[in-house]
mmCIF file of C-alpha atoms in Angstrom:
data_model
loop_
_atom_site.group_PDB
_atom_site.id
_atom_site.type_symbol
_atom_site.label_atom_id
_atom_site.label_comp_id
_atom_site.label_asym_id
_atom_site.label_seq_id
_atom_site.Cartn_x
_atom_site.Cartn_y
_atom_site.Cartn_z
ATOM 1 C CA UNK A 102 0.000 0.000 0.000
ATOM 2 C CA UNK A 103 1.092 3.316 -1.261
ATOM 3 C CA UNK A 104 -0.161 7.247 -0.020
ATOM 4 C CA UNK A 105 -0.225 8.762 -2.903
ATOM 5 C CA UNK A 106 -0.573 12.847 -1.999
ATOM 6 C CA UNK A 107 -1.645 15.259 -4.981
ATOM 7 C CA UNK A 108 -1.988 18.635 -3.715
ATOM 8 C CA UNK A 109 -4.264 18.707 -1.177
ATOM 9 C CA UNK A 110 -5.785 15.299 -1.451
ATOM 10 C CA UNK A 111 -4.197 12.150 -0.859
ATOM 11 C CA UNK A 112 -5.503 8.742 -1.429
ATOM 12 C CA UNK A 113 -4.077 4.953 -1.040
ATOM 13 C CA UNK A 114 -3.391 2.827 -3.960
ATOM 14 C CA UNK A 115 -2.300 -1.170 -3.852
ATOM 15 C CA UNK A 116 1.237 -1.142 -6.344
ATOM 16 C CA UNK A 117 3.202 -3.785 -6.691
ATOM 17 C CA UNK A 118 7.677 -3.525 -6.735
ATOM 18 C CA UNK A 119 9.440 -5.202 -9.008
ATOM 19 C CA UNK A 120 12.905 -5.933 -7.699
ATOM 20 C CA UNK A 121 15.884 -6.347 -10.186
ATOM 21 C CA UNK A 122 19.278 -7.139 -9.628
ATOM 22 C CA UNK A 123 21.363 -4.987 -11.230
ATOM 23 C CA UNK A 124 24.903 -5.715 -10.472
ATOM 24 C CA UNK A 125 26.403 -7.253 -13.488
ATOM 25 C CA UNK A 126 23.472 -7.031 -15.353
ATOM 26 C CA UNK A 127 24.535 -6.718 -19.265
ATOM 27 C CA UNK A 128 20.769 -5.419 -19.665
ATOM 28 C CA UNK A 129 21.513 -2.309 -17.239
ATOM 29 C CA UNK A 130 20.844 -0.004 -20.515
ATOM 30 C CA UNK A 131 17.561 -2.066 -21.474
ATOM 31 C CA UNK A 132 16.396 -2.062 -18.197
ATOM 32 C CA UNK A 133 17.065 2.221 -17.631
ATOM 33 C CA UNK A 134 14.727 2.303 -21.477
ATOM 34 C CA UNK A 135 12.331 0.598 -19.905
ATOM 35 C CA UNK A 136 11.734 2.231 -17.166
ATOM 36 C CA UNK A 137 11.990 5.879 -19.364
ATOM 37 C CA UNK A 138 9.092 4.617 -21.605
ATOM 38 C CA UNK A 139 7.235 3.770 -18.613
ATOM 39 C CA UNK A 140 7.002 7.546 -17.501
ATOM 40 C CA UNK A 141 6.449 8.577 -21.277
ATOM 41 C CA UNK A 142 3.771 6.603 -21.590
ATOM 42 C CA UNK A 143 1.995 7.437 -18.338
ATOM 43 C CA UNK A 144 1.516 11.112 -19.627
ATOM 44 C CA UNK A 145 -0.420 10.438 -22.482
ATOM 45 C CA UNK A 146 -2.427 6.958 -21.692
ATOM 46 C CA UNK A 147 -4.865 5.548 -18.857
ATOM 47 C CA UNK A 148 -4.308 1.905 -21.009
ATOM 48 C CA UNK A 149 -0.474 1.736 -19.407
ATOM 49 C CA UNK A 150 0.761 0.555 -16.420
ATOM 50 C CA UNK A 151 1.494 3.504 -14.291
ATOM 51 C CA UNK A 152 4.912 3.768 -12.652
ATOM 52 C CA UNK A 153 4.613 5.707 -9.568
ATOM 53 C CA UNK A 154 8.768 5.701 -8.469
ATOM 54 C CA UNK A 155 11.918 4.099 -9.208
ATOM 55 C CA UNK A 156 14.203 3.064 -6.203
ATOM 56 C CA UNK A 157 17.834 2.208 -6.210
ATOM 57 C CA UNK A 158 19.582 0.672 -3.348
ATOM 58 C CA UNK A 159 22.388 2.684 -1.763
ATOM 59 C CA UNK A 160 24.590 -0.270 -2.566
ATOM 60 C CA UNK A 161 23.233 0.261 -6.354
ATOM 61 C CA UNK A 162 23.139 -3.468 -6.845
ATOM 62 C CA UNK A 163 19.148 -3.468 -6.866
ATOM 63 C CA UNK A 164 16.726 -1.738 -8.391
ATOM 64 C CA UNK A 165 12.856 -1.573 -7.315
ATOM 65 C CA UNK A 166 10.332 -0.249 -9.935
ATOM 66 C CA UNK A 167 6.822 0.993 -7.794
ATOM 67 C CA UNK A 168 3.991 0.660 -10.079
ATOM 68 C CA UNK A 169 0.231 0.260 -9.938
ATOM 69 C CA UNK A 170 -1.119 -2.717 -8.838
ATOM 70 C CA UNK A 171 -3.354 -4.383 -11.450
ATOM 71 C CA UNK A 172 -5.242 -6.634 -10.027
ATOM 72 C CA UNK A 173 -6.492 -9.478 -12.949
ATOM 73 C CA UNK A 174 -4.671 -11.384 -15.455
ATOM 74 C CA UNK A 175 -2.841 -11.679 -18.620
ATOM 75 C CA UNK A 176 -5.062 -11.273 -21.103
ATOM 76 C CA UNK A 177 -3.791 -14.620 -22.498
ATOM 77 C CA UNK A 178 -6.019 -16.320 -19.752
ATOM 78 C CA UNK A 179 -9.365 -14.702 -21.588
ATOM 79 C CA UNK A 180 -7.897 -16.921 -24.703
ATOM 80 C CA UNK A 181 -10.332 -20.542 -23.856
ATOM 81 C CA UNK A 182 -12.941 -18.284 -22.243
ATOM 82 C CA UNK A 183 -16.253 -18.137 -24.178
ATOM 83 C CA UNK A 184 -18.863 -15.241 -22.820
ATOM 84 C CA UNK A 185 -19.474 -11.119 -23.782
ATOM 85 C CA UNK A 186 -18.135 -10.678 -26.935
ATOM 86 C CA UNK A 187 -19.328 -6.833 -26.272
ATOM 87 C CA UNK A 188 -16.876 -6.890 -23.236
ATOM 88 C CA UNK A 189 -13.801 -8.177 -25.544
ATOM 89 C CA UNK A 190 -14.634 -5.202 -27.784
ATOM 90 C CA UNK A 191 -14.231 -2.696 -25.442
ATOM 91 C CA UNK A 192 -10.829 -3.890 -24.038
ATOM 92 C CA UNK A 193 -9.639 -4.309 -27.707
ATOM 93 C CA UNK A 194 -10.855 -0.574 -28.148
ATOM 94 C CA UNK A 195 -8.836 0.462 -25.010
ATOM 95 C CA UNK A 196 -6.067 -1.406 -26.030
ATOM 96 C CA UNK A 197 -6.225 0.573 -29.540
ATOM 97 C CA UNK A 198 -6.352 3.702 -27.613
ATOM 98 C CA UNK A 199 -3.006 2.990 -26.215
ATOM 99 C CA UNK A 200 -1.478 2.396 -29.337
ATOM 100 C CA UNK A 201 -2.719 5.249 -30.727
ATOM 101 C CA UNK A 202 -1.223 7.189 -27.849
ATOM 102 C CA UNK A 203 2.393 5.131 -28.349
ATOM 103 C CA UNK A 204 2.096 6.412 -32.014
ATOM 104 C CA UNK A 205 1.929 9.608 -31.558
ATOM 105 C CA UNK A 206 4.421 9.848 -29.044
ATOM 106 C CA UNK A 207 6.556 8.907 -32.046
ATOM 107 C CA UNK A 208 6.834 5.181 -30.398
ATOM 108 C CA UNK A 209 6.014 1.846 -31.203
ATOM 109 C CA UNK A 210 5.238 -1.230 -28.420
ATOM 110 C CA UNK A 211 7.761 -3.638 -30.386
ATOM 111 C CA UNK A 212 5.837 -6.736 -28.659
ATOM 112 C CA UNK A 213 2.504 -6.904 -28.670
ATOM 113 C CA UNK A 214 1.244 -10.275 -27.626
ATOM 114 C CA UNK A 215 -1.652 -11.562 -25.061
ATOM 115 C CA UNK A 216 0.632 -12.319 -22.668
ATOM 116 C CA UNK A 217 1.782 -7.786 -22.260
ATOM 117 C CA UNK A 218 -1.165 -6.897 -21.657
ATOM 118 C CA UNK A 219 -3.272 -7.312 -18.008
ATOM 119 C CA UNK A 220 -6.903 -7.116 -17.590
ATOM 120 C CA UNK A 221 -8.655 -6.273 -14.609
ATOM 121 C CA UNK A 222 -10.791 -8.864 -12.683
ATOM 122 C CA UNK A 223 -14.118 -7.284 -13.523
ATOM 123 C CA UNK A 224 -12.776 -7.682 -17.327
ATOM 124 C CA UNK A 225 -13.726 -3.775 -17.628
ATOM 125 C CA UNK A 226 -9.957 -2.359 -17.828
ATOM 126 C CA UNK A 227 -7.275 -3.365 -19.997
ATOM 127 C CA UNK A 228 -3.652 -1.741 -19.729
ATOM 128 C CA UNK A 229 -0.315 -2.357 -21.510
ATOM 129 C CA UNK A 230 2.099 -3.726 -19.868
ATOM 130 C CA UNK A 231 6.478 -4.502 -20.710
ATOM 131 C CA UNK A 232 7.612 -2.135 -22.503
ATOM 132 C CA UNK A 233 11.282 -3.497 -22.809
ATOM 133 C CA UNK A 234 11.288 -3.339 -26.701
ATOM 134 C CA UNK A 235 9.627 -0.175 -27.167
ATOM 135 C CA UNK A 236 11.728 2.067 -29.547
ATOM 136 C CA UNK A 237 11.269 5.291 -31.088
ATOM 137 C CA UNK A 238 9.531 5.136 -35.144
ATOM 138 C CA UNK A 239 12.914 6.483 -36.133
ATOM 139 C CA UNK A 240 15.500 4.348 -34.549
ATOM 140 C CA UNK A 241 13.455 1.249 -34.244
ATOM 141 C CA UNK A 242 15.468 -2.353 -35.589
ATOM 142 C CA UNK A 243 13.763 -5.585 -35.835
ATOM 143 C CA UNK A 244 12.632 -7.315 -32.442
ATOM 144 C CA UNK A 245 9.073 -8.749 -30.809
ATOM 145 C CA UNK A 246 7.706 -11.853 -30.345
ATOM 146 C CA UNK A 247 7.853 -14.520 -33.239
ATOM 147 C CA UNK A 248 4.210 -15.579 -33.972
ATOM 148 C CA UNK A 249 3.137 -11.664 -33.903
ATOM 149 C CA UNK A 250 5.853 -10.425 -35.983
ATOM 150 C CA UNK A 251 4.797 -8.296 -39.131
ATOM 151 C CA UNK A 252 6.099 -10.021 -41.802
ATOM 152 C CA UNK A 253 7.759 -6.939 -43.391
ATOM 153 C CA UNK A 254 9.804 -6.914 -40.411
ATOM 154 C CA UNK A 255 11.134 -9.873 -41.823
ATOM 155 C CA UNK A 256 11.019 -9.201 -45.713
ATOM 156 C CA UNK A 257 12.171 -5.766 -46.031
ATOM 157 C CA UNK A 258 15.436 -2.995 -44.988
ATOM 158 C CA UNK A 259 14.812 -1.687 -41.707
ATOM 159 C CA UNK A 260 14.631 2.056 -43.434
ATOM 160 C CA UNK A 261 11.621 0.997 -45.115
ATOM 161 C CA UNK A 262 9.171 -0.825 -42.484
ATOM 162 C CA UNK A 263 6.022 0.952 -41.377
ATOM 163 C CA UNK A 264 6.761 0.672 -37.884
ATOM 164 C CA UNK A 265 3.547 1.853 -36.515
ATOM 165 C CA UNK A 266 1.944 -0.767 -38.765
ATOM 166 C CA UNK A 267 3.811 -3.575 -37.414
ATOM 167 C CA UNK A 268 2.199 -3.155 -34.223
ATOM 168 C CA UNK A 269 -1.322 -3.066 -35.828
ATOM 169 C CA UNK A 270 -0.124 -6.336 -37.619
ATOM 170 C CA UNK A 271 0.794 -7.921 -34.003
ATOM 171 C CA UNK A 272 -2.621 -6.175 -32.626
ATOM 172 C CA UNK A 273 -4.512 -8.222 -35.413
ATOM 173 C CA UNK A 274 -2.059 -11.335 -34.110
ATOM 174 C CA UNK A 275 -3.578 -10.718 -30.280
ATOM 175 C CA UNK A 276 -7.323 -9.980 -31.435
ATOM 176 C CA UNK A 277 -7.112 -13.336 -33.206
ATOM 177 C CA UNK A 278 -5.427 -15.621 -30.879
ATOM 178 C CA UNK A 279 -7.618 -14.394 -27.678
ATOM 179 C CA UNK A 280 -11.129 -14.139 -29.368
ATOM 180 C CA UNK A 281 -10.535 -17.468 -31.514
ATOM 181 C CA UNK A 282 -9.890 -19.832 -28.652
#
């Protein structure tokens, strides 16, 4: 449990920590992107994970991400679930609104699967979640998930992929693997 105070008003909020070792860690430069599209992505989008603090041990071998507590599941686990079609809808529209946000940031997810994104136990909320591969449009290189890769990825020179379409391709891979069963 967290007090959160803004201004005048302060409220609780569950979060969860993630703890990472970071001594001799070859991802230490991964890991500090991460976290930086984290807090980029919190100022335009309710459908992220919000990070509320970053914590580094005085001994600077551990690191401890505080973040909002979602309380649900990988969307993954809606994959064998039959039931309210019109519910699915709305968290793939909430989904898309996140996206759209990462777009025009100038970013792209870079792995867009089931499995990075959490939905809440009421099945009302859905947020985005990982955010290790995210890259800006301009820089971005090859990288995701296998089965949701855009095949131009694959096929053509990294100056010419649509990089905002290659997460609407792996979208279109998530849509289909959760609502098909």
């Amino acid at each position: 449990m967290l007090v959160d105070s803004i201004g005048e008003n302060e409220r609780e909020v569950d979060v969860a920590i993630k703890e990472i070792e970071i001594s001799g860690n070859a991802n230490a430069k991964a890991l500090k992107q991460e976290i930086e599209n984290m807090y980029l992505v919190k100022s335009c989008s309710p459908y992220a994970v919000e990070v509320y603090d970053v914590i580094t041990t005085t001994t600077g071998d551990k690191l401890y991400i505080v973040m909002e507590f979602l309380d649900g599941a990988e969307m993954i686990k809606l994959k064998n679930k039959k039931g309210n079609d019109n519910a699915l809808i709305s968290l793939y529209k909430q989904l898309m609104l996140g996206l759209k946000c990462f777009h025009d940031l100038g970013m792209i997810h870079g792995d867009i699967k089931p499995q990075n994104v959490m939905i809440s136990k009421d099945y009302k909320t859905a947020k985005w979640i990982d955010f290790g591969l995210m890259c800006s449009i301009a820089t971005c290189q090859p990288r995701g998930t296998p089965n949701y890769l855009d095949p131009q990825i694959l096929t053509k020179p990294t100056s010419q992929v649509d990089w905002k379409a290659t997460d609407i391709w792996s979208f279109g891979c998530l849509v289909y693997t959760v609502s098909s069963g």
